[in-house]
PDB file of C-alpha atoms in Angstrom:
ATOM      1  CA  ASP A   1     -15.659 -41.766 144.103  1.00 65.00           C
ATOM      2  CA  ALA A   2     -19.016 -43.449 144.484  1.00 65.00           C
ATOM      3  CA  MET A   3     -21.349 -41.237 146.502  1.00 92.00           C
ATOM      4  CA  VAL A   4     -24.461 -43.416 146.633  1.00 95.00           C
ATOM      5  CA  ILE A   5     -23.635 -47.084 146.972  1.00 95.00           C
ATOM      6  CA  GLN A   6     -26.115 -49.895 146.626  1.00 95.00           C
ATOM      7  CA  ASN A   7     -25.479 -53.458 147.684  1.00 90.00           C
ATOM      8  CA  PRO A   8     -25.745 -55.953 146.284  1.00 92.00           C
ATOM      9  CA  ARG A   9     -25.853 -55.074 142.587  1.00 93.00           C
ATOM     10  CA  TYR A  10     -27.762 -58.277 141.866  1.00 95.00           C
ATOM     11  CA  GLN A  11     -30.010 -60.128 144.260  1.00 96.00           C
ATOM     12  CA  VAL A  12     -31.880 -63.343 143.683  1.00 96.00           C
ATOM     13  CA  THR A  13     -34.573 -64.408 146.105  1.00 95.00           C
ATOM     14  CA  GLN A  14     -37.308 -66.969 146.244  1.00 96.00           C
ATOM     15  CA  PHE A  15     -40.985 -66.256 146.030  1.00 96.00           C
ATOM     16  CA  GLY A  16     -42.143 -65.227 149.511  1.00 96.00           C
ATOM     17  CA  LYS A  17     -38.672 -65.129 151.064  1.00 96.00           C
ATOM     18  CA  PRO A  18     -37.904 -61.765 152.722  1.00 96.00           C
ATOM     19  CA  VAL A  19     -35.114 -59.758 151.193  1.00 97.00           C
ATOM     20  CA  THR A  20     -33.268 -56.579 152.192  1.00 97.00           C
ATOM     21  CA  LEU A  21     -31.547 -54.172 149.856  1.00 97.00           C
ATOM     22  CA  SER A  22     -28.972 -51.723 151.156  1.00 97.00           C
ATOM     23  CA  CYS A  23     -28.051 -48.156 150.296  1.00 97.00           C
ATOM     24  CA  SER A  24     -25.363 -45.938 151.762  1.00 97.00           C
ATOM     25  CA  GLN A  25     -24.292 -42.395 150.980  1.00 97.00           C
ATOM     26  CA  THR A  26     -21.223 -40.261 151.584  1.00 95.00           C
ATOM     27  CA  LEU A  27     -22.926 -36.961 150.714  1.00 94.00           C
ATOM     28  CA  ASN A  28     -24.441 -36.358 154.157  1.00 94.00           C
ATOM     29  CA  HIS A  29     -27.754 -35.585 152.479  1.00 95.00           C
ATOM     30  CA  ASN A  30     -30.902 -35.302 154.508  1.00 95.00           C
ATOM     31  CA  VAL A  31     -33.185 -37.109 152.088  1.00 96.00           C
ATOM     32  CA  MET A  32     -32.983 -40.663 150.848  1.00 97.00           C
ATOM     33  CA  TYR A  33     -35.381 -42.153 148.300  1.00 96.00           C
ATOM     34  CA  TRP A  34     -36.236 -45.611 147.040  1.00 97.00           C
ATOM     35  CA  TYR A  35     -37.518 -46.116 143.501  1.00 96.00           C
ATOM     36  CA  GLN A  36     -38.720 -49.206 141.702  1.00 96.00           C
ATOM     37  CA  GLN A  37     -37.876 -49.383 138.010  1.00 93.00           C
ATOM     38  CA  LYS A  38     -39.292 -52.179 135.891  1.00 92.00           C
ATOM     39  CA  SER A  39     -37.812 -53.039 132.543  1.00 85.00           C
ATOM     40  CA  SER A  40     -37.751 -50.084 130.145  1.00 78.00           C
ATOM     41  CA  GLN A  41     -40.059 -48.057 132.370  1.00 85.00           C
ATOM     42  CA  ALA A  42     -39.740 -44.854 134.352  1.00 88.00           C
ATOM     43  CA  PRO A  43     -38.587 -45.092 137.961  1.00 92.00           C
ATOM     44  CA  LYS A  44     -41.492 -45.079 140.399  1.00 93.00           C
ATOM     45  CA  LEU A  45     -41.031 -43.545 143.821  1.00 93.00           C
ATOM     46  CA  LEU A  46     -41.840 -45.940 146.650  1.00 96.00           C
ATOM     47  CA  PHE A  47     -40.998 -43.759 149.649  1.00 93.00           C
ATOM     48  CA  HIS A  48     -38.476 -41.350 151.052  1.00 95.00           C
ATOM     49  CA  TYR A  49     -36.927 -40.348 154.344  1.00 96.00           C
ATOM     50  CA  TYR A  50     -36.279 -36.781 155.343  1.00 95.00           C
ATOM     51  CA  ASP A  51     -33.860 -37.333 158.183  1.00 94.00           C
ATOM     52  CA  LYS A  52     -35.822 -39.797 160.342  1.00 93.00           C
ATOM     53  CA  ASP A  53     -39.236 -38.869 158.964  1.00 94.00           C
ATOM     54  CA  PHE A  54     -40.628 -41.600 156.748  1.00 94.00           C
ATOM     55  CA  ASN A  55     -42.944 -40.699 153.865  1.00 93.00           C
ATOM     56  CA  ASN A  56     -44.726 -43.470 152.015  1.00 92.00           C
ATOM     57  CA  GLU A  57     -46.250 -42.965 148.571  1.00 91.00           C
ATOM     58  CA  ALA A  58     -49.974 -43.695 148.595  1.00 89.00           C
ATOM     59  CA  ASP A  59     -49.758 -46.556 146.112  1.00 91.00           C
ATOM     60  CA  THR A  60     -46.724 -48.313 147.593  1.00 95.00           C
ATOM     61  CA  PRO A  61     -47.744 -51.826 148.641  1.00 94.00           C
ATOM     62  CA  ASP A  62     -47.524 -52.742 152.331  1.00 94.00           C
ATOM     63  CA  ASN A  63     -45.103 -55.465 151.307  1.00 95.00           C
ATOM     64  CA  PHE A  64     -42.426 -52.788 150.992  1.00 97.00           C
ATOM     65  CA  GLN A  65     -40.894 -51.313 154.111  1.00 96.00           C
ATOM     66  CA  SER A  66     -37.867 -49.171 154.792  1.00 96.00           C
ATOM     67  CA  ARG A  67     -35.470 -48.402 157.614  1.00 96.00           C
ATOM     68  CA  ARG A  68     -33.003 -45.599 158.063  1.00 97.00           C
ATOM     69  CA  PRO A  69     -30.873 -46.267 161.133  1.00 96.00           C
ATOM     70  CA  ASN A  70     -28.620 -43.255 160.559  1.00 95.00           C
ATOM     71  CA  THR A  71     -27.911 -40.509 158.030  1.00 95.00           C
ATOM     72  CA  SER A  72     -25.697 -42.673 155.880  1.00 96.00           C
ATOM     73  CA  PHE A  73     -27.716 -45.854 155.506  1.00 97.00           C
ATOM     74  CA  CYS A  74     -31.157 -46.759 154.264  1.00 97.00           C
ATOM     75  CA  PHE A  75     -32.636 -50.213 153.720  1.00 97.00           C
ATOM     76  CA  LEU A  76     -35.477 -51.497 151.582  1.00 97.00           C
ATOM     77  CA  ASP A  77     -37.208 -54.565 153.002  1.00 97.00           C
ATOM     78  CA  ILE A  78     -39.540 -56.644 150.863  1.00 97.00           C
ATOM     79  CA  ARG A  79     -41.406 -58.855 153.260  1.00 96.00           C
ATOM     80  CA  SER A  80     -42.839 -61.417 150.864  1.00 96.00           C
ATOM     81  CA  PRO A  81     -41.527 -60.893 147.341  1.00 96.00           C
ATOM     82  CA  GLY A  82     -43.804 -61.834 144.500  1.00 96.00           C
ATOM     83  CA  LEU A  83     -42.909 -62.379 140.867  1.00 95.00           C
ATOM     84  CA  GLY A  84     -44.179 -58.887 140.121  1.00 95.00           C
ATOM     85  CA  ASP A  85     -41.573 -57.379 142.438  1.00 96.00           C
ATOM     86  CA  ALA A  86     -38.731 -58.354 140.136  1.00 97.00           C
ATOM     87  CA  ALA A  87     -37.247 -55.036 139.110  1.00 96.00           C
ATOM     88  CA  MET A  88     -34.328 -52.655 139.465  1.00 95.00           C
ATOM     89  CA  TYR A  89     -34.427 -50.814 142.776  1.00 97.00           C
ATOM     90  CA  LEU A  90     -32.781 -47.409 142.801  1.00 96.00           C
ATOM     91  CA  CYS A  91     -31.692 -45.450 145.826  1.00 97.00           C
ATOM     92  CA  ALA A  92     -31.213 -41.700 145.555  1.00 96.00           C
ATOM     93  CA  THR A  93     -30.351 -38.820 147.841  1.00 96.00           C
ATOM     94  CA  SER A  94     -30.848 -35.081 147.891  1.00 94.00           C
ATOM     95  CA  ARG A  95     -29.764 -32.312 150.221  1.00 93.00           C
ATOM     96  CA  ASP A  96     -33.303 -31.367 151.191  1.00 90.00           C
ATOM     97  CA  LEU A  97     -36.852 -31.503 149.921  1.00 87.00           C
ATOM     98  CA  THR A  98     -37.021 -28.353 147.822  1.00 85.00           C
ATOM     99  CA  GLY A  99     -37.630 -28.733 144.132  1.00 79.00           C
ATOM    100  CA  ARG A 100     -34.336 -27.258 142.976  1.00 82.00           C
ATOM    101  CA  ASN A 101     -32.441 -30.187 144.451  1.00 84.00           C
ATOM    102  CA  ILE A 102     -30.579 -32.595 142.264  1.00 89.00           C
ATOM    103  CA  GLN A 103     -31.052 -36.222 143.153  1.00 93.00           C
ATOM    104  CA  TYR A 104     -27.969 -38.425 143.173  1.00 94.00           C
ATOM    105  CA  PHE A 105     -28.599 -42.032 142.288  1.00 94.00           C
ATOM    106  CA  GLY A 106     -26.901 -45.280 143.079  1.00 94.00           C
ATOM    107  CA  ALA A 107     -26.238 -47.872 140.407  1.00 92.00           C
ATOM    108  CA  GLY A 108     -29.240 -49.908 141.549  1.00 94.00           C
ATOM    109  CA  THR A 109     -29.906 -53.425 142.730  1.00 96.00           C
ATOM    110  CA  ARG A 110     -31.493 -55.764 140.227  1.00 95.00           C
ATOM    111  CA  LEU A 111     -33.825 -58.125 142.056  1.00 97.00           C
ATOM    112  CA  SER A 112     -34.877 -61.440 140.585  1.00 96.00           C
ATOM    113  CA  VAL A 113     -37.644 -63.506 142.175  1.00 96.00           C
ATOM    114  CA  LEU A 114     -37.692 -67.227 141.468  1.00 94.00           C
TER     115      LEU A 114
ATOM    116  CA  ALA B   1     -51.329 -34.192 138.786  1.00 70.00           C
ATOM    117  CA  GLN B   2     -48.196 -33.508 136.856  1.00 79.00           C
ATOM    118  CA  THR B   3     -47.345 -35.655 133.864  1.00 90.00           C
ATOM    119  CA  VAL B   4     -44.239 -35.944 131.750  1.00 95.00           C
ATOM    120  CA  THR B   5     -44.470 -37.338 128.237  1.00 95.00           C
ATOM    121  CA  GLN B   6     -41.665 -38.684 126.121  1.00 95.00           C
ATOM    122  CA  SER B   7     -43.361 -39.950 123.010  1.00 93.00           C
ATOM    123  CA  GLN B   8     -40.322 -41.383 121.210  1.00 91.00           C
ATOM    124  CA  PRO B   9     -39.192 -44.705 122.721  1.00 92.00           C
ATOM    125  CA  GLU B  10     -36.000 -44.920 120.670  1.00 95.00           C
ATOM    126  CA  MET B  11     -33.718 -42.753 118.629  1.00 96.00           C
ATOM    127  CA  SER B  12     -30.486 -43.268 116.790  1.00 97.00           C
ATOM    128  CA  VAL B  13     -27.783 -40.777 115.825  1.00 97.00           C
ATOM    129  CA  GLN B  14     -24.564 -40.951 113.879  1.00 97.00           C
ATOM    130  CA  GLU B  15     -21.422 -40.223 115.861  1.00 97.00           C
ATOM    131  CA  ALA B  16     -20.491 -36.516 115.710  1.00 97.00           C
ATOM    132  CA  GLU B  17     -24.002 -35.530 114.598  1.00 97.00           C
ATOM    133  CA  THR B  18     -26.659 -33.664 116.574  1.00 98.00           C
ATOM    134  CA  VAL B  19     -29.790 -35.204 118.012  1.00 98.00           C
ATOM    135  CA  THR B  20     -32.803 -33.731 119.800  1.00 98.00           C
ATOM    136  CA  LEU B  21     -34.841 -35.640 122.355  1.00 98.00           C
ATOM    137  CA  SER B  22     -38.379 -34.415 122.949  1.00 97.00           C
ATOM    138  CA  CYS B  23     -40.290 -33.991 126.179  1.00 97.00           C
ATOM    139  CA  THR B  24     -43.561 -32.326 127.086  1.00 97.00           C
ATOM    140  CA  TYR B  25     -45.075 -31.898 130.505  1.00 96.00           C
ATOM    141  CA  ASP B  26     -48.266 -30.765 132.088  1.00 95.00           C
ATOM    142  CA  THR B  27     -48.526 -28.768 135.289  1.00 92.00           C
ATOM    143  CA  SER B  28     -50.566 -26.005 136.835  1.00 90.00           C
ATOM    144  CA  GLU B  29     -47.617 -24.858 138.960  1.00 88.00           C
ATOM    145  CA  SER B  30     -45.732 -21.682 138.144  1.00 87.00           C
ATOM    146  CA  ASP B  31     -42.605 -22.635 140.069  1.00 90.00           C
ATOM    147  CA  TYR B  32     -40.959 -25.868 139.001  1.00 93.00           C
ATOM    148  CA  TYR B  33     -37.785 -27.490 137.770  1.00 94.00           C
ATOM    149  CA  LEU B  34     -37.103 -29.709 134.802  1.00 96.00           C
ATOM    150  CA  PHE B  35     -34.304 -32.213 134.448  1.00 96.00           C
ATOM    151  CA  TRP B  36     -32.767 -34.574 131.960  1.00 97.00           C
ATOM    152  CA  TYR B  37     -31.201 -37.660 133.505  1.00 96.00           C
ATOM    153  CA  LYS B  38     -29.016 -40.159 131.676  1.00 96.00           C
ATOM    154  CA  GLN B  39     -29.027 -43.850 132.586  1.00 93.00           C
ATOM    155  CA  PRO B  40     -26.297 -45.852 130.813  1.00 91.00           C
ATOM    156  CA  PRO B  41     -26.709 -49.635 130.698  1.00 85.00           C
ATOM    157  CA  SER B  42     -25.958 -51.169 134.111  1.00 78.00           C
ATOM    158  CA  ARG B  43     -24.719 -47.855 135.470  1.00 82.00           C
ATOM    159  CA  GLN B  44     -26.129 -45.197 137.717  1.00 88.00           C
ATOM    160  CA  MET B  45     -28.458 -42.488 136.601  1.00 91.00           C
ATOM    161  CA  ILE B  46     -26.772 -39.113 136.428  1.00 93.00           C
ATOM    162  CA  LEU B  47     -28.011 -35.605 135.900  1.00 94.00           C
ATOM    163  CA  VAL B  48     -27.376 -34.174 132.444  1.00 97.00           C
ATOM    164  CA  ILE B  49     -28.959 -30.767 132.777  1.00 96.00           C
ATOM    165  CA  ARG B  50     -31.425 -28.791 134.888  1.00 95.00           C
ATOM    166  CA  GLN B  51     -33.745 -25.927 133.964  1.00 95.00           C
ATOM    167  CA  GLU B  52     -35.464 -23.596 136.391  1.00 93.00           C
ATOM    168  CA  ALA B  53     -38.891 -22.579 135.114  1.00 93.00           C
ATOM    169  CA  TYR B  54     -38.510 -18.948 136.156  1.00 91.00           C
ATOM    170  CA  LYS B  55     -35.379 -18.578 134.039  1.00 90.00           C
ATOM    171  CA  GLN B  56     -36.014 -17.678 130.427  1.00 86.00           C
ATOM    172  CA  GLN B  57     -32.514 -18.538 129.324  1.00 91.00           C
ATOM    173  CA  ASN B  58     -32.063 -22.095 128.126  1.00 94.00           C
ATOM    174  CA  ALA B  59     -29.646 -24.168 130.200  1.00 93.00           C
ATOM    175  CA  THR B  60     -26.466 -25.476 128.588  1.00 93.00           C
ATOM    176  CA  GLU B  61     -23.810 -27.897 129.771  1.00 93.00           C
ATOM    177  CA  ASN B  62     -21.003 -28.351 127.268  1.00 95.00           C
ATOM    178  CA  ARG B  63     -22.463 -30.418 124.387  1.00 97.00           C
ATOM    179  CA  PHE B  64     -25.890 -30.568 126.001  1.00 97.00           C
ATOM    180  CA  SER B  65     -28.472 -27.821 125.741  1.00 97.00           C
ATOM    181  CA  VAL B  66     -32.205 -27.523 126.171  1.00 97.00           C
ATOM    182  CA  ASN B  67     -34.953 -25.770 124.312  1.00 97.00           C
ATOM    183  CA  PHE B  68     -37.352 -24.735 127.059  1.00 96.00           C
ATOM    184  CA  GLN B  69     -40.682 -23.448 125.765  1.00 95.00           C
ATOM    185  CA  LYS B  70     -42.662 -22.623 128.890  1.00 94.00           C
ATOM    186  CA  ALA B  71     -45.911 -21.637 127.204  1.00 93.00           C
ATOM    187  CA  ALA B  72     -45.908 -24.796 125.125  1.00 95.00           C
ATOM    188  CA  LYS B  73     -44.715 -26.875 128.132  1.00 95.00           C
ATOM    189  CA  SER B  74     -41.976 -28.351 126.052  1.00 96.00           C
ATOM    190  CA  PHE B  75     -38.457 -29.242 127.213  1.00 97.00           C
ATOM    191  CA  SER B  76     -36.264 -30.847 124.571  1.00 97.00           C
ATOM    192  CA  LEU B  77     -32.632 -31.902 124.950  1.00 98.00           C
ATOM    193  CA  LYS B  78     -30.114 -31.291 122.178  1.00 98.00           C
ATOM    194  CA  ILE B  79     -26.920 -33.302 122.118  1.00 98.00           C
ATOM    195  CA  SER B  80     -24.271 -31.880 119.812  1.00 97.00           C
ATOM    196  CA  ASP B  81     -21.253 -33.763 118.470  1.00 97.00           C
ATOM    197  CA  SER B  82     -22.704 -37.075 119.672  1.00 97.00           C
ATOM    198  CA  GLN B  83     -20.229 -39.531 121.141  1.00 97.00           C
ATOM    199  CA  LEU B  84     -20.416 -43.285 121.628  1.00 96.00           C
ATOM    200  CA  GLY B  85     -20.576 -42.707 125.382  1.00 95.00           C
ATOM    201  CA  ASP B  86     -23.833 -40.810 124.939  1.00 97.00           C
ATOM    202  CA  ALA B  87     -25.637 -44.068 124.242  1.00 97.00           C
ATOM    203  CA  ALA B  88     -28.038 -44.526 127.148  1.00 96.00           C
ATOM    204  CA  MET B  89     -31.602 -44.178 128.274  1.00 95.00           C
ATOM    205  CA  TYR B  90     -32.570 -40.552 128.813  1.00 97.00           C
ATOM    206  CA  PHE B  91     -35.316 -39.532 131.189  1.00 96.00           C
ATOM    207  CA  CYS B  92     -37.046 -36.196 131.280  1.00 97.00           C
ATOM    208  CA  ALA B  93     -38.210 -35.346 134.800  1.00 95.00           C
ATOM    209  CA  TYR B  94     -40.184 -32.684 136.625  1.00 94.00           C
ATOM    210  CA  ASN B  95     -40.127 -31.322 140.192  1.00 90.00           C
ATOM    211  CA  PRO B  96     -42.565 -28.804 141.608  1.00 89.00           C
ATOM    212  CA  GLY B  97     -40.773 -26.017 143.396  1.00 82.00           C
ATOM    213  CA  ALA B  98     -42.262 -26.929 146.744  1.00 81.00           C
ATOM    214  CA  ASN B  99     -40.895 -30.457 146.978  1.00 81.00           C
ATOM    215  CA  SER B 100     -38.351 -32.763 145.446  1.00 80.00           C
ATOM    216  CA  LYS B 101     -40.613 -35.564 144.215  1.00 85.00           C
ATOM    217  CA  LEU B 102     -39.509 -36.325 140.695  1.00 90.00           C
ATOM    218  CA  THR B 103     -42.017 -37.297 138.057  1.00 92.00           C
ATOM    219  CA  PHE B 104     -40.241 -39.109 135.248  1.00 94.00           C
ATOM    220  CA  GLY B 105     -41.205 -39.617 131.650  1.00 94.00           C
ATOM    221  CA  LYS B 106     -41.028 -43.130 130.203  1.00 92.00           C
ATOM    222  CA  GLY B 107     -37.563 -42.497 128.838  1.00 94.00           C
ATOM    223  CA  ILE B 108     -35.973 -42.739 125.431  1.00 96.00           C
ATOM    224  CA  THR B 109     -33.226 -45.123 124.404  1.00 95.00           C
ATOM    225  CA  LEU B 110     -30.560 -43.359 122.403  1.00 97.00           C
ATOM    226  CA  SER B 111     -28.129 -45.350 120.324  1.00 97.00           C
ATOM    227  CA  VAL B 112     -25.042 -43.845 118.687  1.00 97.00           C
ATOM    228  CA  ARG B 113     -23.783 -45.328 115.429  1.00 96.00           C
ATOM    229  CA  PRO B 114     -20.002 -45.272 114.871  1.00 94.00           C
TER     230      PRO B 114
END
């Protein structure tokens, strides 16, 4: 059974047109993360939520925002996508913020920007 | 800042043979966790194995085992009896003990020859 579900799997948007990516989880984990992964590169953490507390990475562009309306769902909003934002976006969850935690990943949403 | 280095971008192994994937890391922390994650093409990233830095014994999970050399800051993954389903990108990753922010290496693409 899928535990971290990302929709859609593929998303095409136009340059500058806002887009929202969705993530849901059935694990009841407190923490949800968003990563950006460009082709053949390591995932790069954009931000995470611990419950309702939002934590932005220092180098995450302002163009990227996130919402977590409840425990199960988290959204990634890209306000004005540029060509450089084309990437795989990974959602992950963990029980809490301690280092021993395993992160559980979704299958990702591949975003194309035309 | 912590860094994780995977210097080999690609490796290939014959089915049923053994392969070792290398990883080194740099940290000044004494409490941390190391992970190997597997990312098959177009599928979600999953945990292969986890090592706690305070444990001297190398972690094993069925055909997967690690060689953890704490003094050398080395954390290699050995895959025994390689199977076609092992073909994937493998990421070495690090967590400090105090938080769950993963630092990934650049990954290695493993192909398995039938």
